[in-house]
Amino acid sequence: QFSIGCMTSLRQLELHEELNQWSDGAVRESVRHIVGVQFRNLATVGGSLFGRFGFSDVLTMFLVLDAQVELYKGGIVPLSEYAERPKDRDILVRIIVPKKNAKFNYQSVRISQTDIPVLTCAAARLQDGSYRFAVGARPLKAVLYEEPAAPAQQLAETIQQQVVTGSNMRGSAEYRRHLTGVLVRRAAEELENRAVQEGN
């Protein structure tokens, strides 16, 4: 497993060779658009996850990685459970990422390069061919979907039907629902192609 201290900067995540090799560059892709290098040198992974912000690229990515968080008082809990909890005053100590045998991909849409995302989508193709998708910046916080093996277009349609989206200055709920289908399909196609190339 990877044990990531809460004060690890987003820039350290972006540059960590082993983490990015294991995640097929998805972790780097999830943080590289966040404001700029100066900001990423200061912003921490703990702060990103503790805030459970609706627009968080980091939360979207780590949900798909099946991460857990260690809390000072609350112990170790799945990030998917922690993300749904109301905010409290416990302290986030570290993030634990199990080194599962899976392939990962990250997609996002932004109006401009370093802007807050209009929609984010992280995807994982597990060893048995099933998928995990996290859709974030809906503009609500990221939500996780687990789907059995299926063609990319079918996966896209399934999640597009399930996703709940909202409207704000960056896009309407209808536009975000359309983008969900597009990003899920792109991510699934990338993962399918990689599996074919590697003979899995």
Coordinates of N, CA and C in Angstrom, one line a residue:
Q1 N 0.8 -1.2 0.0 CA 0.0 0.0 0.0 C 0.9 1.2 0.0
F2 N 0.3 2.3 -0.5 CA 0.9 3.7 -0.3 C 0.4 4.3 0.9
S3 N 1.2 4.8 1.8 CA 0.8 5.6 3.0 C 1.2 7.0 2.8
I4 N 0.2 7.9 2.6 CA 0.4 9.3 2.2 C 0.0 10.2 3.4
G5 N 1.0 10.9 3.9 CA 0.7 11.8 5.0 C -0.2 12.9 4.6
C6 N -1.0 13.4 5.5 CA -2.0 14.5 5.2 C -1.3 15.8 4.7
M7 N 0.0 16.0 5.1 CA 0.6 17.2 4.7 C 1.4 17.1 3.4
T8 N 1.3 16.0 2.7 CA 1.9 15.8 1.4 C 1.3 16.8 0.4
S9 N 2.1 17.5 -0.3 CA 1.6 18.5 -1.2 C 1.1 17.9 -2.5
L10 N 0.2 18.6 -3.2 CA -0.3 18.1 -4.5 C 0.8 17.9 -5.5
R11 N 1.8 18.8 -5.4 CA 3.0 18.7 -6.3 C 3.8 17.4 -6.0
Q12 N 3.9 17.0 -4.8 CA 4.6 15.8 -4.5 C 3.8 14.6 -5.1
L13 N 2.5 14.6 -5.0 CA 1.7 13.6 -5.7 C 2.0 13.6 -7.2
E14 N 2.0 14.8 -7.8 CA 2.2 14.9 -9.2 C 3.5 14.3 -9.7
L15 N 4.6 14.4 -8.8 CA 5.9 14.0 -9.2 C 6.3 12.7 -8.7
H16 N 5.5 12.0 -7.9 CA 5.9 10.7 -7.3 C 5.9 9.6 -8.3
E17 N 7.1 9.1 -8.7 CA 7.3 8.2 -9.8 C 6.5 6.9 -9.5
E18 N 6.7 6.3 -8.3 CA 6.0 5.0 -8.1 C 4.5 5.1 -8.1
L19 N 4.0 6.1 -7.5 CA 2.5 6.3 -7.4 C 2.0 6.4 -8.8
N20 N 2.6 7.2 -9.6 CA 2.1 7.5 -11.0 C 2.4 6.3 -11.9
Q21 N 3.4 5.6 -11.7 CA 3.6 4.4 -12.5 C 2.6 3.4 -12.2
W22 N 2.2 3.2 -11.0 CA 1.2 2.2 -10.6 C -0.2 2.7 -11.1
S23 N -0.5 4.0 -11.0 CA -1.8 4.5 -11.4 C -1.9 4.9 -12.9
D24 N -0.9 4.5 -13.7 CA -0.9 4.7 -15.1 C -1.0 6.2 -15.4
G25 N -0.3 7.0 -14.5 CA -0.3 8.5 -14.7 C -1.6 9.2 -14.3
A26 N -2.6 8.4 -13.8 CA -3.9 9.0 -13.5 C -3.8 10.0 -12.3
V27 N -3.0 9.7 -11.3 CA -2.9 10.7 -10.2 C -2.3 12.0 -10.7
R28 N -1.2 11.9 -11.5 CA -0.6 13.1 -12.0 C -1.7 13.9 -12.8
E29 N -2.4 13.2 -13.7 CA -3.4 13.9 -14.5 C -4.5 14.6 -13.7
S30 N -4.8 14.0 -12.5 CA -5.9 14.5 -11.7 C -5.5 15.8 -11.0
V31 N -4.2 16.1 -10.8 CA -3.8 17.3 -10.1 C -3.1 18.3 -10.9
R32 N -2.7 17.9 -12.1 CA -1.8 18.9 -12.9 C -2.5 20.1 -13.4
H33 N -3.8 20.1 -13.4 CA -4.6 21.3 -13.8 C -4.9 22.2 -12.7
I34 N -4.6 21.8 -11.5 CA -5.1 22.6 -10.3 C -4.2 23.9 -10.1
V35 N -4.8 25.0 -10.6 CA -4.2 26.4 -10.5 C -2.8 26.5 -11.1
G36 N -1.8 26.1 -10.4 CA -0.4 26.3 -10.9 C 0.6 25.6 -10.0
V37 N 1.8 25.5 -10.4 CA 2.8 24.8 -9.6 C 3.0 25.4 -8.2
Q38 N 3.0 26.8 -8.2 CA 3.2 27.4 -6.9 C 2.1 27.0 -5.9
F39 N 0.8 27.0 -6.4 CA -0.3 26.6 -5.5 C -0.1 25.1 -5.1
R40 N 0.2 24.2 -6.1 CA 0.3 22.8 -5.8 C 1.5 22.5 -4.8
N41 N 2.5 23.4 -4.8 CA 3.5 23.2 -3.8 C 3.0 23.5 -2.4
L42 N 1.9 24.2 -2.2 CA 1.4 24.5 -0.9 C 0.1 23.7 -0.5
A43 N -0.7 23.5 -1.5 CA -2.0 22.8 -1.2 C -1.6 21.3 -0.8
T44 N -2.3 20.8 0.2 CA -2.0 19.4 0.6 C -3.2 18.4 0.3
V45 N -2.8 17.2 0.2 CA -3.8 16.1 -0.1 C -4.8 16.0 1.1
G46 N -4.3 16.2 2.3 CA -5.1 16.2 3.5 C -6.2 17.3 3.5
G47 N -5.8 18.5 3.1 CA -6.7 19.6 3.0 C -7.8 19.3 1.9
S48 N -7.3 18.8 0.8 CA -8.2 18.5 -0.3 C -9.3 17.5 0.1
L49 N -8.9 16.5 0.8 CA -9.9 15.4 1.2 C -10.7 15.8 2.4
F50 N -10.1 16.5 3.4 CA -10.8 16.9 4.6 C -11.9 17.8 4.2
G51 N -11.7 18.7 3.3 CA -12.8 19.6 2.9 C -13.9 19.0 2.2
R52 N -13.7 17.8 1.5 CA -14.7 17.1 0.8 C -15.5 18.1 -0.2
F53 N -14.7 18.9 -0.9 CA -15.3 19.9 -1.8 C -15.9 19.3 -3.0
G54 N -17.0 19.9 -3.5 CA -17.7 19.4 -4.6 C -16.8 19.4 -5.9
F55 N -15.9 20.4 -6.0 CA -15.1 20.5 -7.2 C -13.8 19.8 -7.1
S56 N -13.6 18.9 -6.1 CA -12.3 18.4 -5.8 C -11.9 17.3 -6.8
D57 N -10.8 17.5 -7.6 CA -10.2 16.5 -8.5 C -9.6 15.4 -7.6
V58 N -9.0 15.8 -6.5 CA -8.3 14.8 -5.6 C -9.3 13.8 -5.0
L59 N -10.5 14.3 -4.5 CA -11.5 13.4 -4.0 C -12.0 12.4 -5.1
T60 N -12.2 12.9 -6.3 CA -12.6 12.0 -7.4 C -11.6 10.9 -7.6
M61 N -10.4 11.3 -7.7 CA -9.3 10.3 -8.0 C -9.2 9.3 -6.9
F62 N -9.1 9.7 -5.6 CA -8.8 8.8 -4.5 C -10.0 7.9 -4.2
L63 N -11.2 8.3 -4.6 CA -12.4 7.4 -4.4 C -12.2 6.2 -5.3
V64 N -11.7 6.4 -6.6 CA -11.5 5.3 -7.5 C -10.4 4.4 -7.1
L65 N -9.4 5.0 -6.4 CA -8.2 4.2 -5.9 C -8.6 3.3 -4.7
D66 N -9.8 3.4 -4.3 CA -10.3 2.6 -3.1 C -9.5 3.0 -1.8
A67 N -9.2 4.3 -1.7 CA -8.4 4.7 -0.6 C -9.2 4.7 0.8
Q68 N -8.4 4.6 1.8 CA -8.9 4.8 3.2 C -8.3 6.0 3.8
V69 N -8.9 6.6 4.8 CA -8.3 7.7 5.6 C -8.1 7.2 7.0
E70 N -7.0 7.7 7.6 CA -6.8 7.4 9.1 C -7.1 8.7 9.8
L71 N -8.0 8.7 10.7 CA -8.4 9.8 11.5 C -7.8 9.7 12.9
Y72 N -7.5 10.8 13.5 CA -6.8 10.8 14.9 C -7.7 10.1 15.9
K73 N -9.0 10.4 15.9 CA -9.9 9.8 16.9 C -10.7 8.6 16.2
G74 N -11.1 8.8 15.0 CA -12.0 7.8 14.4 C -11.4 6.6 13.8
G75 N -10.0 6.5 13.7 CA -9.3 5.4 13.2 C -9.4 5.3 11.7
I76 N -9.3 4.1 11.1 CA -9.2 4.0 9.6 C -10.6 3.7 9.1
V77 N -11.0 4.5 8.1 CA -12.3 4.3 7.5 C -12.2 4.5 6.0
P78 N -13.0 3.8 5.2 CA -13.0 4.0 3.8 C -13.3 5.4 3.4
L79 N -12.6 5.9 2.4 CA -12.8 7.3 1.9 C -14.2 7.5 1.5
S80 N -14.8 6.5 0.8 CA -16.2 6.6 0.3 C -17.1 6.8 1.5
E81 N -16.9 6.2 2.6 CA -17.7 6.5 3.8 C -17.4 7.9 4.4
Y82 N -16.1 8.2 4.5 CA -15.7 9.5 5.1 C -16.3 10.7 4.3
A83 N -16.3 10.5 3.0 CA -16.8 11.6 2.1 C -18.3 11.9 2.3
E84 N -19.1 10.9 2.8 CA -20.5 11.1 3.1 C -20.8 11.7 4.5
R85 N -19.8 11.7 5.3 CA -20.0 12.1 6.7 C -20.1 13.6 6.8
P86 N -20.9 14.1 7.8 CA -20.9 15.6 8.0 C -19.5 16.0 8.5
K87 N -19.2 17.2 8.3 CA -17.9 17.7 8.8 C -17.8 17.7 10.3
D88 N -16.7 17.4 10.8 CA -16.5 17.4 12.3 C -15.1 17.9 12.6
R89 N -14.6 17.8 13.8 CA -13.3 18.4 14.2 C -12.2 17.3 14.4
D90 N -12.5 16.1 13.9 CA -11.4 15.1 14.0 C -10.3 15.5 13.0
I91 N -9.1 14.9 13.2 CA -7.9 15.3 12.4 C -7.6 14.2 11.4
L92 N -7.4 14.5 10.2 CA -7.0 13.5 9.2 C -5.5 13.4 9.3
V93 N -5.1 12.1 9.5 CA -3.6 11.9 9.7 C -3.0 11.4 8.4
R94 N -3.5 10.5 7.7 CA -2.9 10.0 6.5 C -4.0 9.3 5.6
I95 N -3.6 9.1 4.3 CA -4.4 8.4 3.4 C -3.7 7.1 3.0
I96 N -4.5 6.0 3.0 CA -3.9 4.7 2.6 C -4.5 4.2 1.3
V97 N -3.6 3.9 0.4 CA -4.0 3.5 -1.0 C -3.5 2.1 -1.2
P98 N -4.4 1.1 -1.3 CA -4.0 -0.3 -1.5 C -3.5 -0.5 -2.9
K99 N -2.4 -1.2 -3.1 CA -1.8 -1.5 -4.4 C -2.6 -2.6 -5.1
K100 N -3.8 -2.3 -5.5 CA -4.6 -3.4 -6.2 C -4.2 -3.5 -7.6
N101 N -4.4 -4.7 -8.2 CA -4.1 -4.9 -9.6 C -5.2 -4.4 -10.4
A102 N -5.0 -3.2 -10.9 CA -6.1 -2.5 -11.7 C -5.4 -1.5 -12.6
K103 N -6.2 -1.0 -13.5 CA -5.7 0.1 -14.5 C -6.6 1.3 -14.2
F104 N -6.0 2.5 -14.3 CA -6.7 3.7 -14.0 C -6.6 4.7 -15.1
N105 N -7.6 5.6 -15.1 CA -7.7 6.7 -16.0 C -8.4 7.9 -15.4
Y106 N -8.0 9.1 -15.8 CA -8.6 10.3 -15.2 C -9.0 11.3 -16.4
Q107 N -10.2 11.8 -16.3 CA -10.7 12.7 -17.3 C -11.4 13.9 -16.6
S108 N -11.3 15.1 -17.2 CA -11.9 16.2 -16.7 C -12.2 17.2 -17.8
V109 N -13.2 18.1 -17.6 CA -13.5 19.2 -18.5 C -13.4 20.5 -17.8
R110 N -12.7 21.4 -18.3 CA -12.5 22.8 -17.7 C -12.8 23.8 -18.8
I111 N -13.3 25.0 -18.4 CA -13.5 26.1 -19.3 C -12.2 26.6 -19.7
S112 N -11.2 26.7 -18.8 CA -9.9 27.2 -19.1 C -8.9 26.3 -18.3
Q113 N -7.7 26.3 -18.7 CA -6.7 25.3 -18.3 C -6.6 25.1 -16.8
T114 N -6.6 26.2 -16.0 CA -6.4 26.0 -14.5 C -7.6 26.4 -13.7
D115 N -8.8 26.3 -14.4 CA -10.0 26.7 -13.7 C -10.5 25.5 -12.9
I116 N -11.5 25.7 -12.0 CA -12.2 24.7 -11.3 C -12.9 23.8 -12.4
P117 N -13.0 22.5 -12.3 CA -13.6 21.7 -13.3 C -15.1 21.8 -13.5
V118 N -15.6 21.7 -14.7 CA -17.0 21.6 -14.9 C -17.5 20.2 -14.5
L119 N -16.7 19.2 -14.8 CA -17.0 17.8 -14.4 C -15.7 17.0 -14.4
T120 N -15.6 16.0 -13.5 CA -14.5 15.1 -13.4 C -14.9 13.7 -13.4
C121 N -14.1 12.8 -13.9 CA -14.4 11.4 -14.0 C -13.1 10.6 -13.8
A122 N -13.0 9.8 -12.8 CA -11.9 8.9 -12.6 C -12.5 7.5 -12.8
A123 N -11.6 6.6 -13.4 CA -12.1 5.3 -13.7 C -11.0 4.2 -13.4
A124 N -11.5 3.0 -13.0 CA -10.6 1.9 -12.7 C -11.2 0.7 -13.4
R125 N -10.3 -0.1 -14.1 CA -10.7 -1.4 -14.6 C -10.0 -2.4 -13.7
L126 N -10.8 -3.2 -13.0 CA -10.3 -4.2 -12.1 C -9.9 -5.5 -12.8
Q127 N -9.2 -6.3 -12.1 CA -8.6 -7.5 -12.7 C -9.7 -8.4 -13.3
D128 N -10.9 -8.4 -12.7 CA -12.0 -9.3 -13.2 C -12.7 -8.6 -14.4
G129 N -12.3 -7.5 -14.8 CA -12.9 -6.8 -15.9 C -14.0 -5.8 -15.5
S130 N -14.4 -5.8 -14.2 CA -15.4 -4.9 -13.8 C -14.8 -3.4 -13.6
Y131 N -15.7 -2.5 -13.4 CA -15.2 -1.1 -13.4 C -15.7 -0.3 -12.1
R132 N -14.9 0.7 -11.8 CA -15.3 1.6 -10.8 C -15.1 3.0 -11.4
F133 N -16.2 3.8 -11.2 CA -16.1 5.2 -11.8 C -16.5 6.2 -10.6
A134 N -15.8 7.3 -10.6 CA -16.1 8.4 -9.6 C -16.4 9.6 -10.5
V135 N -17.6 10.2 -10.3 CA -17.9 11.4 -11.1 C -18.0 12.5 -10.1
G136 N -17.3 13.6 -10.3 CA -17.2 14.7 -9.4 C -17.5 16.0 -10.1
A137 N -17.5 17.1 -9.3 CA -17.7 18.5 -9.8 C -19.1 18.5 -10.5
R138 N -20.1 17.9 -9.9 CA -21.4 17.7 -10.6 C -22.3 18.9 -10.5
P139 N -22.2 19.9 -9.7 CA -21.1 20.5 -8.9 C -21.1 19.9 -7.5
L140 N -21.8 18.9 -7.2 CA -21.8 18.2 -5.9 C -20.5 17.4 -5.8
K141 N -20.2 16.9 -4.6 CA -19.0 16.1 -4.4 C -19.1 14.8 -5.1
A142 N -17.9 14.2 -5.4 CA -17.8 13.0 -6.2 C -18.6 11.9 -5.6
V143 N -19.1 11.1 -6.5 CA -19.9 9.9 -6.1 C -19.3 8.7 -6.9
L144 N -19.4 7.5 -6.2 CA -18.7 6.3 -6.8 C -19.8 5.4 -7.4
Y145 N -19.4 4.8 -8.5 CA -20.3 3.8 -9.1 C -19.4 2.5 -9.4
E146 N -20.0 1.4 -9.2 CA -19.3 0.1 -9.5 C -20.2 -0.7 -10.5
E147 N -19.6 -1.0 -11.6 CA -20.3 -1.7 -12.7 C -19.6 -2.9 -13.2
P148 N -20.4 -4.0 -13.6 CA -19.8 -5.2 -14.1 C -19.2 -4.9 -15.5
A149 N -18.4 -5.8 -16.0 CA -17.8 -5.6 -17.4 C -18.9 -5.4 -18.4
A150 N -18.6 -4.4 -19.3 CA -19.6 -4.1 -20.3 C -18.9 -3.2 -21.3
P151 N -19.4 -3.0 -22.5 CA -18.9 -2.1 -23.5 C -18.9 -0.7 -23.0
A152 N -18.0 0.1 -23.5 CA -17.8 1.5 -23.0 C -19.1 2.3 -23.2
Q153 N -19.8 2.2 -24.3 CA -21.0 3.0 -24.6 C -22.1 2.6 -23.6
Q154 N -22.2 1.3 -23.3 CA -23.2 0.8 -22.3 C -22.9 1.4 -20.9
L155 N -21.7 1.3 -20.5 CA -21.3 1.9 -19.2 C -21.6 3.4 -19.1
A156 N -21.3 4.1 -20.2 CA -21.6 5.5 -20.3 C -23.1 5.8 -20.1
E157 N -23.9 5.0 -20.8 CA -25.4 5.2 -20.7 C -25.9 4.9 -19.3
T158 N -25.4 3.8 -18.8 CA -25.8 3.4 -17.4 C -25.6 4.5 -16.4
I159 N -24.4 5.0 -16.4 CA -24.0 6.0 -15.4 C -24.6 7.3 -15.6
Q160 N -24.8 7.7 -16.9 CA -25.5 8.9 -17.3 C -26.9 8.9 -16.8
Q161 N -27.6 7.8 -16.8 CA -28.9 7.7 -16.3 C -29.0 7.8 -14.8
Q162 N -27.9 7.4 -14.1 CA -27.9 7.3 -12.6 C -27.5 8.7 -12.0
V163 N -26.6 9.4 -12.7 CA -25.9 10.5 -12.0 C -26.9 11.6 -11.7
V164 N -26.7 12.3 -10.6 CA -27.4 13.5 -10.2 C -26.5 14.7 -10.4
T165 N -27.0 15.6 -11.2 CA -26.2 16.8 -11.5 C -26.9 18.1 -11.1
G166 N -26.2 19.2 -11.0 CA -26.8 20.5 -10.7 C -26.2 21.5 -11.6
S167 N -26.8 22.7 -11.5 CA -26.4 23.8 -12.3 C -25.6 24.9 -11.5
N168 N -24.7 25.5 -12.1 CA -24.0 26.7 -11.6 C -23.4 27.5 -12.7
M169 N -22.6 28.5 -12.4 CA -22.1 29.4 -13.5 C -21.3 28.7 -14.5
R170 N -20.8 27.5 -14.2 CA -19.9 26.8 -15.2 C -20.7 25.8 -16.1
G171 N -21.9 25.6 -15.8 CA -22.7 24.7 -16.6 C -24.0 24.3 -16.0
S172 N -24.9 23.8 -16.9 CA -26.2 23.4 -16.4 C -26.2 22.0 -16.0
A173 N -27.2 21.5 -15.3 CA -27.3 20.1 -14.9 C -27.4 19.2 -16.2
E174 N -28.1 19.7 -17.2 CA -28.3 18.9 -18.4 C -26.9 18.7 -19.1
Y175 N -26.2 19.8 -19.2 CA -24.8 19.8 -19.8 C -23.9 18.8 -19.0
R176 N -24.0 18.9 -17.7 CA -23.1 18.0 -16.9 C -23.5 16.5 -17.1
R177 N -24.8 16.3 -17.2 CA -25.3 14.9 -17.4 C -24.7 14.4 -18.8
H178 N -24.8 15.2 -19.8 CA -24.2 14.8 -21.1 C -22.7 14.6 -21.0
L179 N -22.0 15.5 -20.3 CA -20.6 15.3 -20.1 C -20.2 14.0 -19.4
T180 N -21.1 13.6 -18.4 CA -20.8 12.4 -17.7 C -20.7 11.2 -18.6
G181 N -21.7 11.1 -19.6 CA -21.6 10.0 -20.6 C -20.4 10.1 -21.4
V182 N -20.0 11.3 -21.8 CA -18.8 11.5 -22.7 C -17.5 11.0 -21.9
L183 N -17.4 11.5 -20.7 CA -16.1 11.2 -20.0 C -16.1 9.7 -19.5
V184 N -17.2 9.2 -19.1 CA -17.2 7.7 -18.8 C -16.8 6.9 -20.0
R185 N -17.4 7.2 -21.1 CA -17.1 6.5 -22.4 C -15.6 6.6 -22.7
R186 N -15.1 7.8 -22.7 CA -13.7 8.0 -23.0 C -12.8 7.2 -22.1
A187 N -13.1 7.3 -20.8 CA -12.2 6.6 -19.8 C -12.3 5.1 -20.0
A188 N -13.5 4.5 -20.2 CA -13.7 3.1 -20.4 C -13.0 2.6 -21.7
E189 N -13.1 3.4 -22.8 CA -12.4 3.1 -24.0 C -10.9 3.0 -23.8
E190 N -10.4 4.0 -23.1 CA -8.9 4.0 -22.8 C -8.5 2.7 -22.1
L191 N -9.3 2.4 -21.1 CA -9.0 1.2 -20.3 C -9.2 -0.1 -21.1
E192 N -10.2 -0.1 -21.9 CA -10.4 -1.3 -22.8 C -9.2 -1.5 -23.7
N193 N -8.8 -0.4 -24.4 CA -7.7 -0.5 -25.3 C -6.4 -0.9 -24.6
R194 N -6.2 -0.4 -23.4 CA -5.0 -0.8 -22.7 C -5.0 -2.3 -22.3
A195 N -6.2 -2.8 -22.0 CA -6.3 -4.2 -21.6 C -6.1 -5.1 -22.8
V196 N -6.6 -4.6 -24.0 CA -6.3 -5.4 -25.2 C -4.9 -5.4 -25.6
Q197 N -4.2 -4.3 -25.5 CA -2.8 -4.2 -25.8 C -1.9 -5.1 -24.9
E198 N -2.3 -5.2 -23.6 CA -1.6 -5.9 -22.6 C -2.0 -7.4 -22.6
G199 N -3.1 -7.7 -23.4 CA -3.5 -9.1 -23.4 C -4.3 -9.5 -22.2
N200 N -5.0 -8.5 -21.5 CA -5.8 -8.8 -20.4 C -7.3 -8.8 -20.7

